[in-house]
PDB file of C-alpha atoms in Angstrom:
ATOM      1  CA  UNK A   1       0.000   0.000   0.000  1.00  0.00           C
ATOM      2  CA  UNK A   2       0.800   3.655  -1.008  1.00  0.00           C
ATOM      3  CA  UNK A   3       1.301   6.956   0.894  1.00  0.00           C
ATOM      4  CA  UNK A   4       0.417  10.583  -1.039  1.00  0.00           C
ATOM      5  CA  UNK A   5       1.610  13.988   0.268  1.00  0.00           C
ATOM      6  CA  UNK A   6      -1.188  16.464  -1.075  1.00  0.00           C
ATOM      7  CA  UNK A   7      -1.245  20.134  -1.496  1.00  0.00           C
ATOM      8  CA  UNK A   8      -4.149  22.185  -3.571  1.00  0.00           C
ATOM      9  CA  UNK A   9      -6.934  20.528  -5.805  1.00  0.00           C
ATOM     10  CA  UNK A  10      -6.824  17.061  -7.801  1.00  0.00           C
ATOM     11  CA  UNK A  11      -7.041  13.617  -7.986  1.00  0.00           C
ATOM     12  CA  UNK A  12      -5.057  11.081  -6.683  1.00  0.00           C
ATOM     13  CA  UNK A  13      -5.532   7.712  -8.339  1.00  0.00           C
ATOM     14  CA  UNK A  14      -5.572   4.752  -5.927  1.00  0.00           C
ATOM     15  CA  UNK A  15      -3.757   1.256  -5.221  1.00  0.00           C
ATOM     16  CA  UNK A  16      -6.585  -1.472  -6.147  1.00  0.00           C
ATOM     17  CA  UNK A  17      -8.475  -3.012  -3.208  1.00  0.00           C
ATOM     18  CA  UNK A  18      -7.809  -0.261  -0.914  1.00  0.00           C
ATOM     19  CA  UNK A  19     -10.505   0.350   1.402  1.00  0.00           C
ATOM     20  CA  UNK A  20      -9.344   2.458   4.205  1.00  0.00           C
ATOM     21  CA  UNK A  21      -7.498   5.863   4.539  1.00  0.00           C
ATOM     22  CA  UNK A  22      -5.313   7.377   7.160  1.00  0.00           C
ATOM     23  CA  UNK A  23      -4.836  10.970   6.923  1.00  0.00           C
ATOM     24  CA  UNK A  24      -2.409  12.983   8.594  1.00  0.00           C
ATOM     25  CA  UNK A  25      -2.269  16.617   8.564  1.00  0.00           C
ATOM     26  CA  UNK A  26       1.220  17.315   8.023  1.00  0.00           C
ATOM     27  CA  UNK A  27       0.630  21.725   8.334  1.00  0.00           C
ATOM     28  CA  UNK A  28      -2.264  23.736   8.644  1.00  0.00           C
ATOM     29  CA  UNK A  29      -2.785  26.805   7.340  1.00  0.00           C
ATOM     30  CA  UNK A  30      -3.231  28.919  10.163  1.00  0.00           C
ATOM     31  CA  UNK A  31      -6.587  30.670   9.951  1.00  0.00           C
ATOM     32  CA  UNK A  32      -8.590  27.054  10.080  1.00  0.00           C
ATOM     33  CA  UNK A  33     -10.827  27.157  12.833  1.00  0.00           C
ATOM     34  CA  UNK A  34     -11.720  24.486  15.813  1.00  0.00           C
ATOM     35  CA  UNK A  35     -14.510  22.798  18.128  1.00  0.00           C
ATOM     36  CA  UNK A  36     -14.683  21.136  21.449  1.00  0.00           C
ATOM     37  CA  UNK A  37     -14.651  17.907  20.963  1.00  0.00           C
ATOM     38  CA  UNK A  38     -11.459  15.691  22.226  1.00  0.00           C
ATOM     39  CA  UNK A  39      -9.416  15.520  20.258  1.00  0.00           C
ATOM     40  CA  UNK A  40      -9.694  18.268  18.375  1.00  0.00           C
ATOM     41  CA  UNK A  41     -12.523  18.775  15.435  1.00  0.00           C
ATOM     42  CA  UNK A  42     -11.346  21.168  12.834  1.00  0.00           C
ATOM     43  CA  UNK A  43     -12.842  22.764   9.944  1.00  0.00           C
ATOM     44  CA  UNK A  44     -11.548  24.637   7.071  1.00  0.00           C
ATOM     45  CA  UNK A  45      -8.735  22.638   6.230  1.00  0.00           C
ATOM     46  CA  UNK A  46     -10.226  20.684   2.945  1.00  0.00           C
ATOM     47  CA  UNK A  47     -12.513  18.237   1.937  1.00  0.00           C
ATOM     48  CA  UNK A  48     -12.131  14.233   0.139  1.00  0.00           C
ATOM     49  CA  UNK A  49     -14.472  12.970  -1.542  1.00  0.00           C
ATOM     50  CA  UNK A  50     -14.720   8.624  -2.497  1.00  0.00           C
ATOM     51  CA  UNK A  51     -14.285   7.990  -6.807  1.00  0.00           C
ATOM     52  CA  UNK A  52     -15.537   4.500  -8.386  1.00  0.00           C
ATOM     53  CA  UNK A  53     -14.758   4.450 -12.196  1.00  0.00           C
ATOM     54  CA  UNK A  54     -14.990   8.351 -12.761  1.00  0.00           C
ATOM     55  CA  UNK A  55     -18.182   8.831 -10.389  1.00  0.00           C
ATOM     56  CA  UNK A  56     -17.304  10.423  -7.238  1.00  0.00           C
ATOM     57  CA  UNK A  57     -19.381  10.343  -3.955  1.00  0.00           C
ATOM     58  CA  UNK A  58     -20.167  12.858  -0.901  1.00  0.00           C
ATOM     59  CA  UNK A  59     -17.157  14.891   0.226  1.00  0.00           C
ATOM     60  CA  UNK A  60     -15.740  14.203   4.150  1.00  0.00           C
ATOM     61  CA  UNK A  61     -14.583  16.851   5.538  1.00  0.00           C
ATOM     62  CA  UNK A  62     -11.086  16.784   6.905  1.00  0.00           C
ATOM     63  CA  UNK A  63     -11.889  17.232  10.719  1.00  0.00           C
ATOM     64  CA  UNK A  64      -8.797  15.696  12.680  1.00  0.00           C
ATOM     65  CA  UNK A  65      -5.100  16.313  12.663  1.00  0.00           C
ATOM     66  CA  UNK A  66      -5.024  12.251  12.618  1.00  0.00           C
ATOM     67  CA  UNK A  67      -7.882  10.480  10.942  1.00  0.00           C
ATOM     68  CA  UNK A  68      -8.989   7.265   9.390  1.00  0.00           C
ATOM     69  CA  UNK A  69     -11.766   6.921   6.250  1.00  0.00           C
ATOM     70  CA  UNK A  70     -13.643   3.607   5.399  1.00  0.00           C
ATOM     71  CA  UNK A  71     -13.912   3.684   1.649  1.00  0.00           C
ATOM     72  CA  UNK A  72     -16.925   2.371  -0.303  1.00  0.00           C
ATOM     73  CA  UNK A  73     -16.383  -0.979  -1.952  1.00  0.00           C
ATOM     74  CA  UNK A  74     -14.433  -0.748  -5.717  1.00  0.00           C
ATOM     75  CA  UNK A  75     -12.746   2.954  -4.585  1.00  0.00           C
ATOM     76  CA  UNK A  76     -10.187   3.642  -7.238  1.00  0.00           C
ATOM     77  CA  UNK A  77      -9.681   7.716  -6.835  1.00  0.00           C
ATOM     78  CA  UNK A  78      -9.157  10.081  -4.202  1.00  0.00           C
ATOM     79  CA  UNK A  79     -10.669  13.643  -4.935  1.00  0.00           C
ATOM     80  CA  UNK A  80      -9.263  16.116  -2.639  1.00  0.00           C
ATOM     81  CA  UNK A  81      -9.738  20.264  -2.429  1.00  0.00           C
ATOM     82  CA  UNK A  82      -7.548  21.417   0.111  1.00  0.00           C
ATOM     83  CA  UNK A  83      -7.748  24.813   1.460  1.00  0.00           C
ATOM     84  CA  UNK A  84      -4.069  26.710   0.738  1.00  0.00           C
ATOM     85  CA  UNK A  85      -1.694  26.425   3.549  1.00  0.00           C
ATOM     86  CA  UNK A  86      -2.835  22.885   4.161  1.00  0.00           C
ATOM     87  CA  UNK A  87      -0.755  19.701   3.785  1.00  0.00           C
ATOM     88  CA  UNK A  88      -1.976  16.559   4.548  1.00  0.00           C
ATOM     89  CA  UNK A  89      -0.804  12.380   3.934  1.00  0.00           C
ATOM     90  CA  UNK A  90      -3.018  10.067   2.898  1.00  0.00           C
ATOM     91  CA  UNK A  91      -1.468   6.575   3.322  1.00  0.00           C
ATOM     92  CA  UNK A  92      -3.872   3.382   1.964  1.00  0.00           C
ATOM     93  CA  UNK A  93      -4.934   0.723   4.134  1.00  0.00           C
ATOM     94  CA  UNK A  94      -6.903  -2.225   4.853  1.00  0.00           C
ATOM     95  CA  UNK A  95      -9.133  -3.496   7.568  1.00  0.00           C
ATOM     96  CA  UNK A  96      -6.913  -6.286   9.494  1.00  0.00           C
ATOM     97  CA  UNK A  97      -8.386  -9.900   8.688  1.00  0.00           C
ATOM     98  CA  UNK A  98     -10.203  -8.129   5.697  1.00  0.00           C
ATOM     99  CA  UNK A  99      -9.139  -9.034   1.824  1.00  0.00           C
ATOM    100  CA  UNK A 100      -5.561 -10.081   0.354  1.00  0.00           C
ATOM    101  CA  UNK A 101      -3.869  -9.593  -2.558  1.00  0.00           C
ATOM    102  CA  UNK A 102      -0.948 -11.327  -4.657  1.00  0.00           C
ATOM    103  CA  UNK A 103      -0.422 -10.274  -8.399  1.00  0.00           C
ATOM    104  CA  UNK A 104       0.335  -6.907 -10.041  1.00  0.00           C
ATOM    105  CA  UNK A 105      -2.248  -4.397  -8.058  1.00  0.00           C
ATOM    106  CA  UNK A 106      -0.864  -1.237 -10.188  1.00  0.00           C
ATOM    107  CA  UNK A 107      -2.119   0.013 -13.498  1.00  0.00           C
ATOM    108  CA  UNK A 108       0.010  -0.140 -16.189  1.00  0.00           C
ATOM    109  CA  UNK A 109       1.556   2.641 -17.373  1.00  0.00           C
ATOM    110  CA  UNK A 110       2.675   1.221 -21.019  1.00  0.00           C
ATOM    111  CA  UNK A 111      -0.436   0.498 -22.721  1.00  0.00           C
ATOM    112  CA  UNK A 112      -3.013  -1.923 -23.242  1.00  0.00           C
ATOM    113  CA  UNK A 113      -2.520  -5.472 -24.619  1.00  0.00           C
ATOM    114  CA  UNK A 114      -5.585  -7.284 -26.518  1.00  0.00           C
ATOM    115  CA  UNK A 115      -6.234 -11.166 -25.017  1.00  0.00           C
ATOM    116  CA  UNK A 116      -7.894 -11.946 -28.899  1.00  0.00           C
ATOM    117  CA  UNK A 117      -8.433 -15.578 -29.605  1.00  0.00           C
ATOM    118  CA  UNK A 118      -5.680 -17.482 -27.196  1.00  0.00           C
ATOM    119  CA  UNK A 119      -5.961 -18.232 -23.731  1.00  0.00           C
ATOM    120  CA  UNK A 120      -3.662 -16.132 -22.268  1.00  0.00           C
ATOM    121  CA  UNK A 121      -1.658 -17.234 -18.986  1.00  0.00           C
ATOM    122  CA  UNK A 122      -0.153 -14.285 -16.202  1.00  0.00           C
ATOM    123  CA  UNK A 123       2.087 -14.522 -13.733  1.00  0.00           C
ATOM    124  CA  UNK A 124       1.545 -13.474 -10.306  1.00  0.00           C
ATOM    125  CA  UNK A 125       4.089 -11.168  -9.694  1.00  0.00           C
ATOM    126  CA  UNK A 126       3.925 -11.710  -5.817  1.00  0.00           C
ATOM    127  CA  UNK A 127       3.165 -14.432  -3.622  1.00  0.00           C
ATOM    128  CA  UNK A 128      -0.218 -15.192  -1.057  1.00  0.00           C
ATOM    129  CA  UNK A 129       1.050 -14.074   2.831  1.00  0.00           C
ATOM    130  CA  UNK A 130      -1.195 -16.451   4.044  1.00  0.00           C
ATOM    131  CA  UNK A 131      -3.227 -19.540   3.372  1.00  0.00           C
ATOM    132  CA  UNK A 132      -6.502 -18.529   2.513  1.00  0.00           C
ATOM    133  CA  UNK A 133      -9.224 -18.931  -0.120  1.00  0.00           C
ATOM    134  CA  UNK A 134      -9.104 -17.076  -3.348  1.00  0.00           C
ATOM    135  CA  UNK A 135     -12.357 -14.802  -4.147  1.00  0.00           C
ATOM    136  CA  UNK A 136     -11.990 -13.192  -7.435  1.00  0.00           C
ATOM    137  CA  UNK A 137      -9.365 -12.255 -10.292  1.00  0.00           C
ATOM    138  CA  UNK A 138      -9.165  -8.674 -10.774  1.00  0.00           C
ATOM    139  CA  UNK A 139      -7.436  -6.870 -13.848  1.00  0.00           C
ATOM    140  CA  UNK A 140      -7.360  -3.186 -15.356  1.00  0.00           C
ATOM    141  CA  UNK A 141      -8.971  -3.613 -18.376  1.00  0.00           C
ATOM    142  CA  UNK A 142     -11.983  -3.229 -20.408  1.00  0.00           C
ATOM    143  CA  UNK A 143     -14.070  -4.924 -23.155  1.00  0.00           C
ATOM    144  CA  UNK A 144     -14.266  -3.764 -26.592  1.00  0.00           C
ATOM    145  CA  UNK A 145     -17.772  -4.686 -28.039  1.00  0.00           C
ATOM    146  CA  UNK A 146     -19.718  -7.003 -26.331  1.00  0.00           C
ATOM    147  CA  UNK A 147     -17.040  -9.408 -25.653  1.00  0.00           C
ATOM    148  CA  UNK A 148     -17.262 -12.024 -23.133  1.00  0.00           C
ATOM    149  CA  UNK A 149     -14.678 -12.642 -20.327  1.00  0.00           C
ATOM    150  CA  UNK A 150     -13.697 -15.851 -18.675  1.00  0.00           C
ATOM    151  CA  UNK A 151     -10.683 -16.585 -16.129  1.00  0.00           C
ATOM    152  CA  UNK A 152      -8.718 -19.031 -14.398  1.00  0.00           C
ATOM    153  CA  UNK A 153      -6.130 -19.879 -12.095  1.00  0.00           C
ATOM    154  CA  UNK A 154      -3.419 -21.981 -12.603  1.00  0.00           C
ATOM    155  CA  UNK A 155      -0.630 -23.959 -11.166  1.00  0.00           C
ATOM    156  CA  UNK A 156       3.463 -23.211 -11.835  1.00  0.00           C
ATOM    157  CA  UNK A 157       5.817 -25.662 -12.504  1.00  0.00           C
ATOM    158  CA  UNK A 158       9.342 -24.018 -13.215  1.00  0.00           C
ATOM    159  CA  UNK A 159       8.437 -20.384 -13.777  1.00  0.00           C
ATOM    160  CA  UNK A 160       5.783 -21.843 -16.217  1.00  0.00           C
ATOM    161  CA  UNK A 161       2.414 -22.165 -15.997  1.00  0.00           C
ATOM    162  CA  UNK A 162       0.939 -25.891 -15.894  1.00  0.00           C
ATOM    163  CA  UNK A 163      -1.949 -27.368 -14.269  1.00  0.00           C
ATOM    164  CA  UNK A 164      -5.483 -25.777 -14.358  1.00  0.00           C
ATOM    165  CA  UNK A 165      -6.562 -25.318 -10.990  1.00  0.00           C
ATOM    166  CA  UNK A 166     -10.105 -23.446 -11.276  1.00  0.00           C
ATOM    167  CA  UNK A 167     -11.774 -21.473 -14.016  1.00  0.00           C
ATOM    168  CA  UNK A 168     -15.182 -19.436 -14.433  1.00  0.00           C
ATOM    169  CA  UNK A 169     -17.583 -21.500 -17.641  1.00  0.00           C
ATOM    170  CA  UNK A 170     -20.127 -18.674 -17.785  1.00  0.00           C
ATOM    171  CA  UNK A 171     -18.557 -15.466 -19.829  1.00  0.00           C
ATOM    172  CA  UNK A 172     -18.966 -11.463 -18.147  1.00  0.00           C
ATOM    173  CA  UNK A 173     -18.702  -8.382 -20.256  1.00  0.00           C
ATOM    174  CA  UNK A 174     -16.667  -5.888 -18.403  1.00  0.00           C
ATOM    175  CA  UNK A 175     -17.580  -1.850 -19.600  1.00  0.00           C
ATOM    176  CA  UNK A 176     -16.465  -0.186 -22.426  1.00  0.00           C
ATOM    177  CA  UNK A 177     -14.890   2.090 -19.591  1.00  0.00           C
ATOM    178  CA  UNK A 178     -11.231   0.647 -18.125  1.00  0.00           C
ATOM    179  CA  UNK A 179     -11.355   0.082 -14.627  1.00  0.00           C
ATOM    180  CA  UNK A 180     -10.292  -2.555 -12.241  1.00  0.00           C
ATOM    181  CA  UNK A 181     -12.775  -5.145 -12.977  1.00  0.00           C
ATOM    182  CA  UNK A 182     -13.370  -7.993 -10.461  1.00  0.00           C
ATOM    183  CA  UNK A 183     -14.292 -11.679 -11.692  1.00  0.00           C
ATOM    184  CA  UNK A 184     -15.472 -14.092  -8.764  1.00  0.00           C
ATOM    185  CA  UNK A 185     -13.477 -17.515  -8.561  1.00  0.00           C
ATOM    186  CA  UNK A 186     -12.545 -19.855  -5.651  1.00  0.00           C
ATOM    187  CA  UNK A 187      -9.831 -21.975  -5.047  1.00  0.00           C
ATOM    188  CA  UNK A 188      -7.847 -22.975  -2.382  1.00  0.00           C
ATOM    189  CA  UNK A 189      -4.419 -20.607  -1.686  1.00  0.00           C
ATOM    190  CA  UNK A 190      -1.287 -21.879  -0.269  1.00  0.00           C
ATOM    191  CA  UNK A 191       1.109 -19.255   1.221  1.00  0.00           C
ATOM    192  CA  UNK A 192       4.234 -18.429  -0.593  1.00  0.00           C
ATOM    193  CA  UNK A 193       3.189 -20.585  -3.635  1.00  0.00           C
ATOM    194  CA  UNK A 194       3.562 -19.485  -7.360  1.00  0.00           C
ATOM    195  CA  UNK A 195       0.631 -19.000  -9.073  1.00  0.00           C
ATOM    196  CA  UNK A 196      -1.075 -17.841 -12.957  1.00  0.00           C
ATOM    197  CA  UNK A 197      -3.746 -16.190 -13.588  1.00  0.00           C
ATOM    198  CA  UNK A 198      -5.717 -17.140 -16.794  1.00  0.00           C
ATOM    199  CA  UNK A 199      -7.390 -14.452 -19.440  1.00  0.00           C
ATOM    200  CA  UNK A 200     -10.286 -15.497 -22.486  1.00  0.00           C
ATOM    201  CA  UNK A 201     -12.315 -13.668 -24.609  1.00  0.00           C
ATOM    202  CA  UNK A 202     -14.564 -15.878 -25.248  1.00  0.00           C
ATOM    203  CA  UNK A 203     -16.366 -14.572 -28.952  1.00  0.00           C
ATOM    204  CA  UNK A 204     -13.089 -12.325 -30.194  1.00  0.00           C
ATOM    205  CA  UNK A 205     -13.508 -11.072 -33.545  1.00  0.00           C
ATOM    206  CA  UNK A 206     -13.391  -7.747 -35.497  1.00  0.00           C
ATOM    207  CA  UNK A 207     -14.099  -4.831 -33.010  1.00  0.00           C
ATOM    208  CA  UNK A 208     -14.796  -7.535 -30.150  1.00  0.00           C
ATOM    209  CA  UNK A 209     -11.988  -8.174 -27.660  1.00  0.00           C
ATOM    210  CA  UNK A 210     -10.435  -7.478 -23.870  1.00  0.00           C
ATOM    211  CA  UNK A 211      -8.127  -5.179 -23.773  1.00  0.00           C
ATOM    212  CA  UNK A 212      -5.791  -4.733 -20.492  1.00  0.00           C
ATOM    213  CA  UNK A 213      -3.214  -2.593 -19.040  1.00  0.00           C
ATOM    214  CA  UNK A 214       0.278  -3.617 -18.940  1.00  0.00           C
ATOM    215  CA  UNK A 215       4.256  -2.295 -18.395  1.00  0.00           C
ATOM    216  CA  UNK A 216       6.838  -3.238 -20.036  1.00  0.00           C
ATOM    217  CA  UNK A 217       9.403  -5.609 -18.656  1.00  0.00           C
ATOM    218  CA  UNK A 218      12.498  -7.396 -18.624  1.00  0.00           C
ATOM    219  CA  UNK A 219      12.537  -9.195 -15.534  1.00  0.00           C
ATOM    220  CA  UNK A 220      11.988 -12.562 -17.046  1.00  0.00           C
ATOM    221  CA  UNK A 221       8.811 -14.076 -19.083  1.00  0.00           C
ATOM    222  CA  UNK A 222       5.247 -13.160 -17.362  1.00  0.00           C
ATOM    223  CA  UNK A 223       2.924 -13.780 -19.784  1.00  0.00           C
ATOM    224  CA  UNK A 224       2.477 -16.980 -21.925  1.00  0.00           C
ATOM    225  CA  UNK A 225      -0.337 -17.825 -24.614  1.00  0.00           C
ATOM    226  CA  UNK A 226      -2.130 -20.674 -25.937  1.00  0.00           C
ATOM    227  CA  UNK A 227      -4.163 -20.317 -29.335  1.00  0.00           C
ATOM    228  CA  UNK A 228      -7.750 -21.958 -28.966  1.00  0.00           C
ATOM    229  CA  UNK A 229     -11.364 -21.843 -27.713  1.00  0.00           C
ATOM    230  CA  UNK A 230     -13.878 -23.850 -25.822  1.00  0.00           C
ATOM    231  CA  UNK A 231     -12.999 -24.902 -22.422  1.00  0.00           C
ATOM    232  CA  UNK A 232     -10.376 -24.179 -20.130  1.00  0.00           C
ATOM    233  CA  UNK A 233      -7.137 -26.825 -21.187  1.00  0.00           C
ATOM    234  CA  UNK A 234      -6.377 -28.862 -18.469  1.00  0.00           C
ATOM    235  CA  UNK A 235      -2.545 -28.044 -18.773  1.00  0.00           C
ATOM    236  CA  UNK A 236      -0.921 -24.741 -19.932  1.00  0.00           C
ATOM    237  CA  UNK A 237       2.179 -27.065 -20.463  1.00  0.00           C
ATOM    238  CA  UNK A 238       2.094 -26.421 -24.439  1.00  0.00           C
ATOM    239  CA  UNK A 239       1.881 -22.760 -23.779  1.00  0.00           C
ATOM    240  CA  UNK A 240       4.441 -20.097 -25.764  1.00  0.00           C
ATOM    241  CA  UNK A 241       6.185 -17.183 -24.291  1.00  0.00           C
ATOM    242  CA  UNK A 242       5.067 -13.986 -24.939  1.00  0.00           C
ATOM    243  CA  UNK A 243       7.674 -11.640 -23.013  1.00  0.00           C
ATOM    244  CA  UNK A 244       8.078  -8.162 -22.022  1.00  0.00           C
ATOM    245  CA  UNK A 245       4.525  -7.622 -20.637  1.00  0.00           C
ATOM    246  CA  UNK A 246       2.938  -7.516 -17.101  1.00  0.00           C
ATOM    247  CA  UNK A 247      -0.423  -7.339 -16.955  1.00  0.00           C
ATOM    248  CA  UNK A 248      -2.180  -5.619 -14.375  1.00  0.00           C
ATOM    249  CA  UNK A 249      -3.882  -8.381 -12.986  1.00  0.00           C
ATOM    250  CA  UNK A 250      -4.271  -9.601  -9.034  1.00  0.00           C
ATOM    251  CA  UNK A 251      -6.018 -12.070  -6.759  1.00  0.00           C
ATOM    252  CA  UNK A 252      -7.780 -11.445  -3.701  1.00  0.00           C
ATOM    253  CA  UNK A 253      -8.410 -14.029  -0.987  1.00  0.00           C
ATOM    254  CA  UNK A 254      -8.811 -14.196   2.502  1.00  0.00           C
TER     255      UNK A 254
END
């Protein structure tokens, strides 16, 4: 998770599956004013306000000198109108026992890379903390057309990805929008174990696709493909290296 020191008015875009804030007013401006209640209430230093794919909810006040924000589910942007004079740090958070994640959890900063007709194969680019249970696969991306998105998890076997391990059979359609999209998929997680996430378009063709977010890399292959359609294969073995991209895809478990 992420710390931001903010000054004046914007946006600060957000680490996926954050879902609490800490704020810490770092200076004040010296004409805010203040109430009675212990500790101190203040006003007049600025105001947040919640942002879910481009929509952005009620502002909160900045009322502490130390404070803490729940964030509605799917946050992915912090709006923030601070009055001048005022500094403040917003580090991200999560509630302790709440939601995991292992993969890539930033967005991409290269471009976006279509998934077409293969069954594409992603490696997490960290490891579960913990034994736990896997809830969904979550990438930046977004569907062009009405195209139809299935994914999987899969086992490693020397930096490779081989054994299925479980897979969605009913396709989504993400929005023409791109934002962190969630998928829900269980499985069993074992702490510290290598794992790859699998991508489908299930009806690519002209104008019809999933597009996702990736960066450039050279820190060995992350992404391998497998031409095909129809059902998830039961072994990635015969898959081909496709290197230089991470995706910006994750897992969350608990």
């Amino acid at each position: 998770m992420a710390s931001y020191n903010l000054t004046g008015i914007g946006t600060q875009g957000l680490t996926a599956g954050t879902t609490r804030l800490f704020v810490s007013v770092t200076s004040f401006p010296g004409r805010e004013k203040f109430g009675r209640a212990n500790p101190t209430n203040y006003y007049d230093l600025g105001l947040l306000r919640a942002g879910v794919q481009g929509s952005f909810g009620a502002t909160r006040d900045i009322d502490a000198a130390l404070m803490f924000w729940d964030l509605p589910a799917n946050t992915d942007t912090l709006g923030y109108s601070l009055f001048p004079g005022t500094n403040v740090t917003v580090s991200e958070g999560a509630p302790i026992g709440g939601t995991h994640q292992f993969g890539t959890t930033t967005i991409g900063g290269t471009g976006n890379d279509n998934v077409f007709t293969t069954f594409a194969f992603v490696k997490a680019t960290s490891l579960p903390a913990s034994n736990g249970t896997l809830s969904a696969i979550v990438g930046y991306l977004y569907a062009q057309g009405a195209a139809g998105l299935e994914v999987a998890l899969y086992a490693d076997s020397s930096n490779h990805p081989a054994g299925l391990i479980s897979s969605t059979t009913t396709p989504v359609t993400p929005g023409a929008t791109q934002s962190w999209f969630s998928v829900p998929l269980s499985a069993s997680i074992v702490s510290g174990t290598q794992y790859w996430f699998g991508l489908r378009c299930t009806n690519a063709g002209v104008s019809v696709d999933i597009w996702v977010a990736y960066t450039s890399t050279t820190s060995g292959t992350e992404l391998y493909t497998m031409p095909g359609s129809g059902s998830w294969p039961s072994s990635a073995a015969g898959a081909t290296a496709a290197p230089g991209f991470r995706y910006s895809i994750y897992g969350t478990y608990s």
